[in-house]
Each structure stands twice: as structure tokens, then as C-alpha cells.
Short mmCIF file of C-alpha atoms in Angstrom, two decimals:
data_model
loop_
_atom_site.label_atom_id
_atom_site.label_comp_id
_atom_site.label_asym_id
_atom_site.label_seq_id
_atom_site.Cartn_x
_atom_site.Cartn_y
_atom_site.Cartn_z
CA UNK A 1 -59.78 46.97 5.16
CA UNK A 2 -57.59 46.64 8.19
CA UNK A 3 -54.20 45.11 7.61
CA UNK A 4 -53.46 41.95 9.61
CA UNK A 5 -51.18 42.62 12.55
CA UNK A 6 -47.53 41.86 11.81
CA UNK A 7 -45.96 39.03 13.79
CA UNK A 8 -42.80 41.11 14.05
CA UNK A 9 -42.39 43.51 16.96
CA UNK A 10 -42.39 47.18 15.98
CA UNK A 11 -39.25 49.13 16.82
CA UNK A 12 -40.28 52.58 18.03
CA UNK A 13 -36.97 54.42 18.07
CA UNK A 14 -35.49 52.07 15.48
CA UNK A 15 -38.01 53.30 12.92
CA UNK A 16 -36.89 56.88 13.40
CA UNK A 17 -33.23 55.89 13.08
CA UNK A 18 -33.93 53.81 9.96
CA UNK A 19 -35.86 56.70 8.41
CA UNK A 20 -32.90 58.94 9.18
CA UNK A 21 -30.56 56.79 7.12
CA UNK A 22 -33.06 56.60 4.29
CA UNK A 23 -33.31 60.39 4.28
CA UNK A 24 -29.54 60.74 4.24
CA UNK A 25 -29.37 58.41 1.22
CA UNK A 26 -31.98 60.39 -0.67
CA UNK A 27 -31.10 63.99 0.21
CA UNK A 28 -27.95 64.35 -1.95
CA UNK A 29 -29.87 63.18 -5.01
CA UNK A 30 -32.72 65.55 -4.22
CA UNK A 31 -30.24 68.39 -3.74
CA UNK A 32 -28.59 67.63 -7.09
CA UNK A 33 -31.91 67.79 -8.89
CA UNK A 34 -33.22 70.82 -6.97
CA UNK A 35 -30.12 72.92 -7.53
CA UNK A 36 -30.08 72.55 -11.30
CA UNK A 37 -31.92 74.80 -13.74
CA UNK A 38 -32.43 74.30 -17.44
CA UNK A 39 -29.81 76.94 -18.18
CA UNK A 40 -27.27 75.10 -16.00
CA UNK A 41 -27.87 71.90 -17.92
CA UNK A 42 -27.28 73.72 -21.20
CA UNK A 43 -23.98 75.16 -19.93
CA UNK A 44 -22.91 71.75 -18.62
CA UNK A 45 -23.65 69.94 -21.88
CA UNK A 46 -21.82 72.62 -23.87
CA UNK A 47 -18.63 72.33 -21.81
CA UNK A 48 -15.75 70.93 -23.94
CA UNK A 49 -14.87 68.26 -21.40
CA UNK A 50 -18.40 66.91 -21.09
CA UNK A 51 -18.64 65.06 -24.40
CA UNK A 52 -15.17 63.56 -24.22
CA UNK A 53 -15.66 62.39 -20.63
CA UNK A 54 -19.02 60.81 -21.46
CA UNK A 55 -17.59 59.06 -24.53
CA UNK A 56 -14.51 57.83 -22.68
CA UNK A 57 -16.58 56.60 -19.73
CA UNK A 58 -18.97 54.67 -21.96
CA UNK A 59 -16.31 53.05 -24.15
CA UNK A 60 -13.91 52.10 -21.34
CA UNK A 61 -16.66 50.79 -19.06
CA UNK A 62 -18.16 48.69 -21.86
CA UNK A 63 -14.73 47.27 -22.76
CA UNK A 64 -14.00 46.50 -19.12
CA UNK A 65 -17.44 44.89 -18.70
CA UNK A 66 -16.73 42.65 -21.70
CA UNK A 67 -13.38 41.65 -20.19
CA UNK A 68 -14.97 41.01 -16.79
CA UNK A 69 -17.76 38.84 -18.27
CA UNK A 70 -15.43 36.88 -20.58
CA UNK A 71 -12.89 36.10 -17.87
CA UNK A 72 -15.22 36.15 -14.86
CA UNK A 73 -17.77 33.65 -16.17
CA UNK A 74 -15.35 30.70 -16.46
CA UNK A 75 -13.78 31.64 -13.12
CA UNK A 76 -17.21 31.77 -11.46
CA UNK A 77 -18.21 28.43 -13.05
CA UNK A 78 -15.06 26.83 -11.71
CA UNK A 79 -15.61 28.26 -8.23
CA UNK A 80 -19.23 27.10 -8.23
CA UNK A 81 -18.64 23.57 -9.47
CA UNK A 82 -15.16 22.51 -8.40
CA UNK A 83 -14.82 20.30 -5.34
CA UNK A 84 -11.29 21.64 -4.86
CA UNK A 85 -10.58 23.50 -1.64
CA UNK A 86 -8.52 26.06 -3.54
CA UNK A 87 -11.83 27.66 -4.55
CA UNK A 88 -12.23 29.00 -1.00
CA UNK A 89 -8.87 30.75 -1.18
CA UNK A 90 -9.64 32.07 -4.65
CA UNK A 91 -13.01 33.34 -3.48
CA UNK A 92 -11.27 35.46 -0.82
CA UNK A 93 -8.71 36.71 -3.36
CA UNK A 94 -11.47 37.71 -5.76
CA UNK A 95 -13.12 39.75 -3.03
CA UNK A 96 -9.92 41.60 -2.08
CA UNK A 97 -10.54 44.58 -4.41
CA UNK A 98 -13.89 45.14 -2.67
CA UNK A 99 -12.29 45.72 0.73
CA UNK A 100 -9.05 47.34 -0.44
CA UNK A 101 -9.55 51.07 -1.12
CA UNK A 102 -9.46 51.88 -4.86
CA UNK A 103 -6.62 54.37 -4.26
CA UNK A 104 -4.53 51.52 -2.89
CA UNK A 105 -5.34 49.42 -5.93
CA UNK A 106 -4.20 52.40 -8.04
CA UNK A 107 -0.81 52.45 -6.30
CA UNK A 108 -0.57 48.68 -6.73
CA UNK A 109 -1.32 48.98 -10.44
CA UNK A 110 1.39 51.64 -10.83
CA UNK A 111 3.88 49.39 -9.06
CA UNK A 112 2.89 46.59 -11.45
CA UNK A 113 2.66 48.32 -14.81
CA UNK A 114 4.69 51.53 -14.18
CA UNK A 115 8.09 52.08 -15.80
CA UNK A 116 9.85 50.92 -12.61
CA UNK A 117 7.11 48.37 -11.87
CA UNK A 118 7.08 44.58 -11.79
CA UNK A 119 6.12 44.26 -15.45
CA UNK A 120 7.62 47.62 -16.43
CA UNK A 121 10.87 46.41 -18.07
CA UNK A 122 9.33 43.76 -20.37
CA UNK A 123 6.45 46.08 -21.28
CA UNK A 124 8.92 48.89 -21.96
CA UNK A 125 11.03 46.60 -24.14
CA UNK A 126 7.92 45.77 -26.16
CA UNK A 127 7.15 49.47 -26.49
CA UNK A 128 3.93 49.24 -24.48
CA UNK A 129 3.05 52.08 -22.14
CA UNK A 130 0.19 51.37 -19.75
CA UNK A 131 0.01 54.09 -17.05
CA UNK A 132 -1.89 57.27 -17.92
CA UNK A 133 -3.49 55.73 -21.03
CA UNK A 134 -6.96 54.36 -21.86
CA UNK A 135 -5.56 50.89 -21.13
CA UNK A 136 -4.90 52.02 -17.57
CA UNK A 137 -8.46 53.31 -17.28
CA UNK A 138 -9.82 49.93 -18.39
CA UNK A 139 -7.47 47.95 -16.12
CA UNK A 140 -8.51 50.02 -13.09
CA UNK A 141 -12.17 49.46 -13.92
CA UNK A 142 -11.73 45.71 -14.44
CA UNK A 143 -10.04 45.31 -11.07
CA UNK A 144 -12.54 47.25 -9.02
CA UNK A 145 -15.66 45.99 -10.83
CA UNK A 146 -14.70 42.36 -11.53
CA UNK A 147 -15.45 41.00 -8.04
CA UNK A 148 -19.08 42.15 -8.21
CA UNK A 149 -19.70 40.08 -11.33
CA UNK A 150 -17.69 37.05 -10.25
CA UNK A 151 -19.45 36.76 -6.88
CA UNK A 152 -22.93 37.22 -8.39
CA UNK A 153 -22.16 34.70 -11.16
CA UNK A 154 -20.73 32.18 -8.69
CA UNK A 155 -23.83 32.39 -6.53
CA UNK A 156 -26.08 32.06 -9.57
CA UNK A 157 -24.21 28.98 -10.82
CA UNK A 158 -24.24 27.43 -7.33
CA UNK A 159 -28.03 27.55 -7.26
CA UNK A 160 -28.30 25.24 -10.27
CA UNK A 161 -29.43 21.75 -9.32
CA UNK A 162 -26.40 19.58 -10.27
CA UNK A 163 -28.72 16.76 -11.37
CA UNK A 164 -30.15 18.93 -14.16
CA UNK A 165 -26.68 19.09 -15.74
CA UNK A 166 -26.13 15.36 -15.21
CA UNK A 167 -29.44 14.63 -16.94
CA UNK A 168 -28.54 16.95 -19.82
CA UNK A 169 -25.32 14.98 -20.30
CA UNK A 170 -27.11 11.60 -20.28
CA UNK A 171 -29.50 12.98 -22.90
CA UNK A 172 -26.58 13.54 -25.25
CA UNK A 173 -25.38 17.07 -24.45
CA UNK A 174 -21.64 17.71 -24.42
CA UNK A 175 -20.31 19.60 -21.36
CA UNK A 176 -20.30 22.74 -23.48
CA UNK A 177 -23.92 22.25 -24.63
CA UNK A 178 -25.05 21.55 -21.06
CA UNK A 179 -23.29 24.73 -19.92
CA UNK A 180 -24.66 26.96 -22.68
CA UNK A 181 -28.20 25.56 -22.86
CA UNK A 182 -28.90 24.78 -19.20
CA UNK A 183 -26.41 26.45 -16.85
CA UNK A 184 -26.25 29.89 -18.51
CA UNK A 185 -30.01 30.32 -19.09
CA UNK A 186 -30.84 29.13 -15.57
CA UNK A 187 -28.23 31.46 -14.06
CA UNK A 188 -29.06 34.35 -16.43
CA UNK A 189 -30.92 36.60 -13.97
CA UNK A 190 -27.96 36.37 -11.57
CA UNK A 191 -25.44 36.90 -14.38
CA UNK A 192 -27.31 40.00 -15.59
CA UNK A 193 -27.56 41.38 -12.07
CA UNK A 194 -23.83 40.84 -11.58
CA UNK A 195 -23.01 42.44 -14.93
CA UNK A 196 -25.16 45.48 -14.15
CA UNK A 197 -23.58 46.01 -10.73
CA UNK A 198 -20.15 45.51 -12.21
CA UNK A 199 -20.79 47.98 -15.00
CA UNK A 200 -22.15 50.58 -12.56
CA UNK A 201 -19.05 50.15 -10.42
CA UNK A 202 -16.77 50.54 -13.47
CA UNK A 203 -18.63 53.66 -14.57
CA UNK A 204 -18.18 55.23 -11.13
CA UNK A 205 -14.53 54.20 -10.67
CA UNK A 206 -12.48 57.14 -9.41
CA UNK A 207 -9.60 56.44 -7.01
CA UNK A 208 -7.63 53.80 -8.88
CA UNK A 209 -8.17 55.62 -12.17
CA UNK A 210 -6.92 58.93 -10.77
CA UNK A 211 -3.68 57.39 -9.49
CA UNK A 212 -3.01 54.92 -12.28
CA UNK A 213 -4.46 56.65 -15.33
CA UNK A 214 -4.36 60.28 -14.30
CA UNK A 215 -6.89 62.97 -15.12
CA UNK A 216 -6.09 63.94 -18.71
CA UNK A 217 -9.12 65.49 -20.48
CA UNK A 218 -9.95 63.59 -23.65
CA UNK A 219 -7.60 60.76 -22.81
CA UNK A 220 -8.12 59.36 -19.34
CA UNK A 221 -10.64 61.77 -17.85
CA UNK A 222 -13.77 59.68 -17.28
CA UNK A 223 -16.97 61.19 -15.92
CA UNK A 224 -16.17 60.86 -12.21
CA UNK A 225 -12.78 62.49 -12.86
CA UNK A 226 -14.41 65.21 -14.94
CA UNK A 227 -16.73 65.92 -11.99
CA UNK A 228 -13.65 66.21 -9.76
CA UNK A 229 -12.01 68.61 -12.23
CA UNK A 230 -15.18 70.65 -12.78
CA UNK A 231 -15.64 71.20 -9.04
CA UNK A 232 -12.68 73.57 -9.23
CA UNK A 233 -13.75 75.42 -12.37
CA UNK A 234 -17.51 75.32 -12.96
CA UNK A 235 -19.84 73.65 -10.46
CA UNK A 236 -22.62 73.53 -13.07
CA UNK A 237 -20.65 71.13 -15.21
CA UNK A 238 -20.06 68.95 -12.15
CA UNK A 239 -23.77 68.94 -11.34
CA UNK A 240 -24.83 68.02 -14.88
CA UNK A 241 -22.30 65.18 -15.05
CA UNK A 242 -23.46 64.01 -11.64
CA UNK A 243 -27.10 64.03 -12.67
CA UNK A 244 -26.26 61.97 -15.73
CA UNK A 245 -24.54 59.35 -13.55
CA UNK A 246 -27.51 59.35 -11.17
CA UNK A 247 -29.85 58.75 -14.12
CA UNK A 248 -27.73 55.88 -15.46
CA UNK A 249 -27.54 54.34 -11.98
CA UNK A 250 -31.28 54.62 -11.48
CA UNK A 251 -32.01 53.02 -14.85
CA UNK A 252 -29.61 50.17 -13.98
CA UNK A 253 -31.30 49.58 -10.64
CA UNK A 254 -34.74 49.51 -12.27
CA UNK A 255 -33.46 47.14 -14.95
CA UNK A 256 -32.09 44.88 -12.23
CA UNK A 257 -35.57 44.62 -10.76
CA UNK A 258 -37.34 44.10 -14.07
CA UNK A 259 -34.87 41.95 -16.04
CA UNK A 260 -35.13 38.70 -14.05
CA UNK A 261 -38.86 38.51 -14.70
CA UNK A 262 -38.43 39.24 -18.41
CA UNK A 263 -35.60 36.73 -18.76
CA UNK A 264 -37.66 34.03 -17.08
CA UNK A 265 -40.65 34.67 -19.29
CA UNK A 266 -38.67 34.37 -22.53
CA UNK A 267 -36.26 31.59 -21.71
CA UNK A 268 -38.78 28.77 -22.07
CA UNK A 269 -39.10 28.85 -25.84
CA UNK A 270 -37.18 26.47 -28.06
CA UNK A 271 -37.75 27.56 -31.61
CA UNK A 272 -34.45 26.96 -33.33
CA UNK B 1 -34.08 -9.25 -24.58
CA UNK B 2 -31.16 -7.01 -23.57
CA UNK B 3 -28.51 -8.43 -21.29
CA UNK B 4 -26.36 -6.03 -19.30
CA UNK B 5 -23.48 -6.39 -16.91
CA UNK B 6 -21.74 -3.92 -14.63
CA UNK B 7 -18.46 -4.91 -13.12
CA UNK B 8 -16.87 -1.91 -11.48
CA UNK B 9 -14.51 -0.70 -8.83
CA UNK B 10 -14.36 2.92 -7.76
CA UNK B 11 -13.06 4.94 -4.85
CA UNK B 12 -15.03 7.99 -3.81
CA UNK B 13 -14.06 9.52 -0.46
CA UNK B 14 -14.36 6.79 2.15
CA UNK B 15 -16.33 4.49 -0.12
CA UNK B 16 -14.65 1.63 -1.96
CA UNK B 17 -17.14 0.35 -4.48
CA UNK B 18 -16.57 -3.15 -5.91
CA UNK B 19 -19.58 -4.76 -7.58
CA UNK B 20 -20.40 -7.25 -10.29
CA UNK B 21 -24.07 -7.36 -11.22
CA UNK B 22 -25.90 -8.39 -14.34
CA UNK B 23 -29.48 -8.38 -15.51
CA UNK B 24 -31.90 -8.32 -18.41
CA UNK B 25 -35.05 -6.38 -19.32
CA UNK B 26 -36.63 -6.99 -15.92
CA UNK B 27 -36.26 -4.03 -13.55
CA UNK B 28 -33.63 -4.47 -10.86
CA UNK B 29 -34.01 -2.84 -7.47
CA UNK B 30 -30.94 -1.55 -5.67
CA UNK B 31 -31.19 -1.20 -1.89
CA UNK B 32 -28.71 -0.57 0.91
CA UNK B 33 -28.02 1.73 3.83
CA UNK B 34 -26.94 5.35 3.30
CA UNK B 35 -23.37 5.49 2.06
CA UNK B 36 -23.42 1.90 0.80
CA UNK B 37 -22.67 3.10 -2.74
CA UNK B 38 -26.06 3.03 -4.50
CA UNK B 39 -25.89 6.50 -6.02
CA UNK B 40 -22.17 6.17 -6.70
CA UNK B 41 -22.84 2.98 -8.66
CA UNK B 42 -25.42 4.82 -10.78
CA UNK B 43 -22.92 7.63 -11.36
CA UNK B 44 -20.23 5.16 -12.43
CA UNK B 45 -22.67 3.60 -14.92
CA UNK B 46 -23.58 7.05 -16.29
CA UNK B 47 -19.95 8.04 -16.55
CA UNK B 48 -20.04 10.84 -13.98
CA UNK B 49 -17.67 9.07 -11.60
CA UNK B 50 -14.51 7.54 -13.08
CA UNK B 51 -14.01 3.89 -12.05
CA UNK B 52 -10.58 2.59 -11.11
CA UNK B 53 -11.41 -0.56 -13.00
CA UNK B 54 -14.58 -1.53 -14.84
CA UNK B 55 -16.31 -3.29 -17.68
CA UNK B 56 -19.84 -2.17 -18.37
CA UNK B 57 -21.78 -3.73 -21.24
CA UNK B 58 -25.37 -3.20 -22.33
CA UNK B 59 -26.57 -5.52 -25.07
CA UNK B 60 -23.72 -5.72 -27.57
CA UNK B 61 -22.37 -2.27 -26.65
CA UNK B 62 -19.36 -1.85 -24.41
CA UNK B 63 -19.70 1.39 -22.45
CA UNK B 64 -16.56 0.94 -20.39
CA UNK B 65 -13.67 -1.48 -20.52
CA UNK B 66 -10.77 -0.03 -18.62
CA UNK B 67 -8.47 -2.91 -19.61
CA UNK B 68 -9.12 -2.22 -23.30
CA UNK B 69 -9.01 1.56 -22.83
CA UNK B 70 -12.69 2.02 -23.66
CA UNK B 71 -14.48 4.73 -21.73
CA UNK B 72 -17.46 6.21 -23.54
CA UNK B 73 -18.37 9.75 -22.62
CA UNK B 74 -21.55 10.42 -20.65
CA UNK B 75 -23.36 11.81 -23.67
CA UNK B 76 -22.73 8.77 -25.87
CA UNK B 77 -23.55 6.01 -23.38
CA UNK B 78 -27.28 5.88 -24.03
CA UNK B 79 -28.01 5.59 -20.33
CA UNK B 80 -31.21 7.35 -19.24
CA UNK B 81 -31.36 8.95 -15.80
CA UNK B 82 -34.27 9.99 -13.60
CA UNK B 83 -32.73 11.64 -10.52
CA UNK B 84 -34.35 11.90 -7.13
CA UNK B 85 -35.45 15.52 -7.55
CA UNK B 86 -36.30 14.77 -11.24
CA UNK B 87 -33.84 17.43 -12.44
CA UNK B 88 -36.25 19.09 -14.86
CA UNK B 89 -34.70 22.04 -16.68
CA UNK B 90 -36.37 25.04 -15.01
CA UNK B 91 -35.72 27.32 -18.01
CA UNK B 92 -37.85 25.30 -20.46
CA UNK B 93 -41.43 24.20 -20.91
CA UNK B 94 -42.27 20.55 -20.27
CA UNK B 95 -42.35 19.95 -24.04
CA UNK B 96 -38.86 21.42 -24.52
CA UNK B 97 -37.59 19.45 -21.52
CA UNK B 98 -38.70 16.23 -23.20
CA UNK B 99 -37.47 17.38 -26.63
CA UNK B 100 -34.03 18.37 -25.27
CA UNK B 101 -32.47 14.98 -25.96
CA UNK B 102 -33.57 15.29 -29.61
CA UNK B 103 -32.07 18.78 -30.00
CA UNK B 104 -28.48 18.10 -28.95
CA UNK B 105 -25.79 18.56 -31.56
CA UNK B 106 -25.22 14.85 -32.17
CA UNK B 107 -28.89 13.99 -32.54
CA UNK B 108 -30.57 17.07 -33.88
CA UNK B 109 -34.00 16.62 -35.40
CA UNK B 110 -36.16 19.34 -36.92
CA UNK B 111 -38.34 21.34 -34.55
CA UNK B 112 -41.61 19.76 -35.68
CA UNK B 113 -40.23 16.26 -35.56
CA UNK B 114 -38.80 16.60 -32.08
CA UNK B 115 -41.92 18.24 -30.74
CA UNK B 116 -44.04 15.46 -32.24
CA UNK B 117 -41.89 12.80 -30.63
CA UNK B 118 -41.82 14.67 -27.32
CA UNK B 119 -45.61 14.92 -27.35
CA UNK B 120 -45.85 11.21 -28.07
CA UNK B 121 -43.52 10.44 -25.15
CA UNK B 122 -45.62 12.64 -22.86
CA UNK B 123 -48.76 10.87 -24.08
CA UNK B 124 -47.14 7.50 -23.31
CA UNK B 125 -46.63 8.73 -19.76
CA UNK B 126 -50.26 9.92 -19.69
CA UNK B 127 -49.38 13.57 -19.19
CA UNK B 128 -49.75 15.11 -22.66
CA UNK B 129 -51.72 18.01 -21.18
CA UNK B 130 -48.61 19.29 -19.36
CA UNK B 131 -46.69 20.07 -22.57
CA UNK B 132 -46.91 23.88 -22.41
CA UNK B 133 -46.42 24.19 -18.64
CA UNK B 134 -43.19 25.25 -16.93
CA UNK B 135 -41.67 22.73 -14.49
CA UNK B 136 -42.02 25.19 -11.61
CA UNK B 137 -45.75 24.70 -11.23
CA UNK B 138 -45.87 20.90 -11.53
CA UNK B 139 -46.69 18.53 -8.70
CA UNK B 140 -44.15 15.88 -7.72
CA UNK B 141 -46.07 13.15 -9.53
CA UNK B 142 -46.30 15.25 -12.70
CA UNK B 143 -42.58 16.05 -12.60
CA UNK B 144 -41.88 12.35 -12.22
CA UNK B 145 -43.83 11.47 -15.36
CA UNK B 146 -42.19 14.26 -17.35
CA UNK B 147 -38.73 13.14 -16.18
CA UNK B 148 -39.45 9.56 -17.30
CA UNK B 149 -40.81 10.76 -20.67
CA UNK B 150 -37.68 12.89 -21.14
CA UNK B 151 -35.40 9.95 -20.39
CA UNK B 152 -37.32 7.60 -22.70
CA UNK B 153 -37.56 9.88 -25.72
CA UNK B 154 -33.93 9.20 -26.67
CA UNK B 155 -34.54 5.44 -26.43
CA UNK B 156 -31.86 4.67 -23.86
CA UNK B 157 -30.31 1.23 -23.64
CA UNK B 158 -30.49 1.32 -19.84
CA UNK B 159 -32.62 3.43 -17.53
CA UNK B 160 -31.48 4.51 -14.06
CA UNK B 161 -33.79 5.75 -11.30
CA UNK B 162 -32.48 7.27 -8.08
CA UNK B 163 -35.17 7.05 -5.39
CA UNK B 164 -37.94 7.79 -7.88
CA UNK B 165 -40.69 7.94 -5.28
CA UNK B 166 -38.90 9.43 -2.27
CA UNK B 167 -40.07 13.01 -2.82
CA UNK B 168 -43.76 12.17 -3.23
CA UNK B 169 -46.56 12.17 -0.68
CA UNK B 170 -48.06 8.80 0.25
CA UNK B 171 -51.08 8.93 -2.06
CA UNK B 172 -49.09 10.07 -5.12
CA UNK B 173 -46.45 7.49 -4.31
CA UNK B 174 -49.04 4.72 -4.49
CA UNK B 175 -50.38 5.83 -7.85
CA UNK B 176 -46.92 6.45 -9.38
CA UNK B 177 -45.69 3.12 -8.04
CA UNK B 178 -48.51 1.32 -9.83
CA UNK B 179 -47.87 3.43 -12.90
CA UNK B 180 -44.15 2.61 -12.99
CA UNK B 181 -44.88 -1.06 -12.35
CA UNK B 182 -46.97 -1.32 -15.51
CA UNK B 183 -44.83 0.98 -17.66
CA UNK B 184 -41.38 -0.37 -16.79
CA UNK B 185 -42.50 -3.77 -18.05
CA UNK B 186 -43.79 -2.29 -21.32
CA UNK B 187 -40.80 -0.08 -22.06
CA UNK B 188 -38.66 -3.07 -22.87
CA UNK B 189 -35.47 -1.41 -21.70
CA UNK B 190 -33.55 -2.61 -18.66
CA UNK B 191 -33.77 -0.45 -15.58
CA UNK B 192 -31.97 -0.13 -12.26
CA UNK B 193 -33.98 1.49 -9.50
CA UNK B 194 -32.46 2.73 -6.27
CA UNK B 195 -35.01 2.65 -3.47
CA UNK B 196 -35.36 2.48 0.27
CA UNK B 197 -39.00 1.48 0.08
CA UNK B 198 -39.86 -2.22 0.34
CA UNK B 199 -43.26 -1.44 -1.15
CA UNK B 200 -41.57 -0.34 -4.39
CA UNK B 201 -39.97 -3.77 -4.62
CA UNK B 202 -43.29 -5.44 -3.89
CA UNK B 203 -45.13 -3.43 -6.55
CA UNK B 204 -42.52 -4.04 -9.26
CA UNK B 205 -42.00 -7.68 -8.30
CA UNK B 206 -38.36 -7.20 -9.16
CA UNK B 207 -35.10 -8.80 -8.22
CA UNK B 208 -33.25 -7.00 -5.45
CA UNK B 209 -29.54 -6.31 -5.14
CA UNK B 210 -28.48 -5.35 -1.62
CA UNK B 211 -25.39 -3.17 -1.31
CA UNK B 212 -23.42 -2.86 1.89
CA UNK B 213 -20.19 -0.90 2.19
CA UNK B 214 -19.74 -0.81 -1.56
CA UNK B 215 -20.26 -4.52 -2.11
CA UNK B 216 -23.16 -6.75 -3.12
CA UNK B 217 -24.17 -8.52 0.08
CA UNK B 218 -27.27 -10.29 -1.23
CA UNK B 219 -29.25 -10.73 -4.41
CA UNK B 220 -32.63 -12.32 -4.93
CA UNK B 221 -36.38 -11.92 -5.02
CA UNK B 222 -38.24 -10.33 -2.14
CA UNK B 223 -39.24 -13.80 -0.99
CA UNK B 224 -35.61 -14.88 -0.83
CA UNK B 225 -34.77 -11.78 1.18
CA UNK B 226 -37.61 -12.54 3.58
CA UNK B 227 -36.74 -16.20 4.02
CA UNK B 228 -33.03 -15.69 4.43
CA UNK B 229 -31.98 -12.10 5.15
CA UNK B 230 -28.23 -11.90 5.00
CA UNK B 231 -27.79 -9.09 7.53
CA UNK B 232 -29.65 -6.83 9.91
CA UNK B 233 -30.31 -4.24 7.21
CA UNK B 234 -32.08 -6.72 4.96
CA UNK B 235 -33.99 -8.20 7.90
CA UNK B 236 -35.23 -4.75 8.87
CA UNK B 237 -36.04 -3.89 5.26
CA UNK B 238 -38.34 -6.89 4.82
CA UNK B 239 -39.62 -6.77 8.41
CA UNK B 240 -41.13 -3.37 7.84
CA UNK B 241 -42.88 -4.88 4.83
CA UNK B 242 -44.43 -7.59 6.97
CA UNK B 243 -45.93 -4.86 9.13
CA UNK B 244 -47.48 -2.93 6.29
CA UNK B 245 -48.67 -5.61 3.90
CA UNK B 246 -49.47 -9.29 3.93
CA UNK B 247 -47.02 -11.59 2.13
CA UNK B 248 -47.53 -11.80 -1.59
CA UNK B 249 -49.02 -15.29 -1.62
CA UNK B 250 -51.64 -14.20 0.92
CA UNK B 251 -52.56 -11.31 -1.37
CA UNK B 252 -53.00 -13.30 -4.51
#
């Protein structure tokens, strides 16, 4: 059957240019997969830094995701529901880490938490060392990944019809009940999408981590840093680590597409 | 017979609301130009907008008495609300929407009991067959009935409607108007209905309160409003009725 003609004008040259970008996006991934043999994968997995980098990446990124969700959800709710004009300023502030290069954020973090930094003296007096520790890794991840969650959550909360929450209140729900039983479930697809993006960003964090947490194998060397280190010693290890990150990213993207539908299908049941 | 009285002052943006209205079980229609304070008054009664000064009583319950320091929270006022867009919870089936008010912490019934009562409320609104549907796929008229069932299931002391028919097409509006006219009388709970439709007033044969600039500018039956419109808004409101329908006595 013939497809109905599109009402949009076709772009002759534009199509070629668009296809060019698409190709450029795909080629590195194809190259990664094509250049790896089974033997390479075995060598990569066996490398002493592989396991520790994977473990450190997973634990720190999960901890930072938890921090981002716990602190970002109330912030997003406030930005979505407050009539105050301060929310506009805050919204710009929250986005700052997206436009500021991660390396710059790394320098900023050092100047904040370093021995000579803003908070250095009180932290030092309390015996707390932040730079070049796991705490630094987590802090760097929280800063660069937080905005992705907060913006997605704010948009998701904004889409809720305010009258639904008003009705919930008149039916006897406390503000907390209305939030947990109406606002969160209705915004859930957006919250999950934001959390996934945020987690992916934390997992891939490189610049701020390198400057603020260093590249110490087994301590602060996350997967992206291990790739950086492996490039100079054994490319195979770098490729295997890279492939693993590609796989995780792909799974996240697929989940992002599938989760909203699943969440919507399950949310309707009240069986408690 | 429940008597209620709302005496309230509130400042919201440019609007300075200052009203004193009372009523009983008979539905009361609230009309007025945009920005005259209709929705704000509903929100003050619900407790969503803080009044500067107010006493609100329904039956023997005092919801608000600023002088005495009484200000019940939204969730304990027992004021039902059917908003303009119906405000159905999109994450729940129709049955769970209606049962929501029976599942809150302060009024939690068992699952079977609340579903039974929700089904009964839906049956009262002649839409029992919608129970398992999600709000997304419902027509405007169906959503309206579900929203009313949901508000009634908690047995509110006062029921508020904000433009209940505005979002419906003409044919549905006629049938829902007739439906509300019969049901609001049976419910036996006072109701305040914001409208901009003279035909709603005609169908419900209710008293009308006209708001203008945050104040009550006229109160009376439709006939009073027709005989002696207090301002251009009221005159236009009833004039448009003269065009669309014969006066009530000519009908009967």
C-alpha cells in the first residue's frame, strides 16, 4: 500500500546532512564492537583494575543517585508548585552545572573542600578529608548529574493538574498523602526518566572526578577514569570498559522508552 | 435541613473579596464576571486560600472563625469539590478514584468495604459500568458523574462545583444539567455552584448570588434578577436567557 504523502516538505540536501550526523553518532559504537575479539574481552575482564573500577563506579553512582533523588525531589516539587519568583532564579542556578564544564566544577570543588578551601579549615578540624576520596567521587557525581533529575522532576510535577491535588485534600488527604498518592505516581514516568538520565551522567562523570578525586586505582578510579588510564597501558582494557558502559547506556535508554508504559499500566491498582 | 453561612474577607492579587452569604439545602448559584472572585470564594471555603478574616459555619460545625482562632485544615472541613476540569486522578481506575476518600489515613476502611461504597456511589450517579475504566478514556459527561460520585462518597457537609458544565458539548450539557437538577435535590447536602450559564440556573431553579469585584451585588431568584437587574452584567446574563428560552411561567 502506498503511504499517504507527508504534508511536510522534504529536504533534499538536509536529509544527507542529517544522515551524516546520525552516522557520526553510530560509528564510534560500531568501531568499539568491531575492534573487539573474544580474547580481548577475556584480557580486559582479567585486568586487576577492571573489577575495582566497576565496583567503585556502581557503588558511588548508586549512592549519588540516592542523594540526588532524596534532595532533588523536594527541590523540584517546590520549584513546580511555588508561586514565588525565586524559583526562576533557582532554576537557572540548578542548570549551571550543565553548562559549566565538569573540569571547572572540579576546580570549584577543590576550592571548596580542599585543605586551603572555603570549608577546608572546619573540615580539617573535624578530621574529615574530602578531596581524593570516595566522598569526592560521589560529590562530583551529585553535582554534575543532579540537574538532569531536578529539571525532569520539575517538569513532571508541573504537568500535574493542580485541581487533582485540591480534590485529594478535600477528600481527606493530608498534604503528604496527596503528594505520595497522587503527585508522585502521576509524575512517576518523568521521575524515572530523570533518575535514569542522572544515573547515566553520574556513571560517565570524568572531568570533575579527575580533578577533585584523582585517579587512584581501587579508591577513586571509576570506570571512565580507568578507561583513561588503560589508554596508556593496554587499549584492550579500555575497549572492554567502554563496551560495558555502552551496554549500560543502551539498557538505560531502552528502559526509558519502556518504563513509562509499564508504570502507567500498574499504577491504577489499589489493593492495600 | 442544614444551614450554612460564609462570611469572609480575603486578598488575592488585585482582588479584595468581602462577602456574607448564607443558605440551606437548596443549591445556590454563584455568578459574576471573570475576576469577580467566584473561584477565590470557593477556595476560601475549601481552605486553599487563607482569609484575612472569616467565619464559615456549616450546620453546627465551625470551619473557620478567625476571631476565635479556628481554622480547620482542608482535609477535615468536609467540603466536597467538583472542579471545572473534574480533577480525576489519572493514575487510578474510576473505582479507586471514588474510593480514594475512604482510603485516606483518617478515614481508612477495608478494601472490600470501600469498593462496595464506591460502587454504590457510582450506581447512584448512574455510571456503575465505568468502575474499571481509567479516567483517560472517559467522555466529559462520564468524568462529571465520576467526579460527583467521588465527592459524595465521603458524605460532605457542603458541595462546591466550579463551572460544572463548562467543558461539555451542548448535548451532553443538556443531559447533565437535567441530571444534576434532579440529583442535587435528592442528595440533601447544600451546594454552591459557580456558573456562567443562565440555563443552569433555570434548570436548577436555584437562588442566585451575583458577585462583582469581590462583593455580593445582588441575590435572588432568576425572576428577581430579570425584573430588577442590579447592573449591566446581570441584565446581560438574564437577557441572553430571554433569547434562548421562554420565561418560566410561559413554559409551565
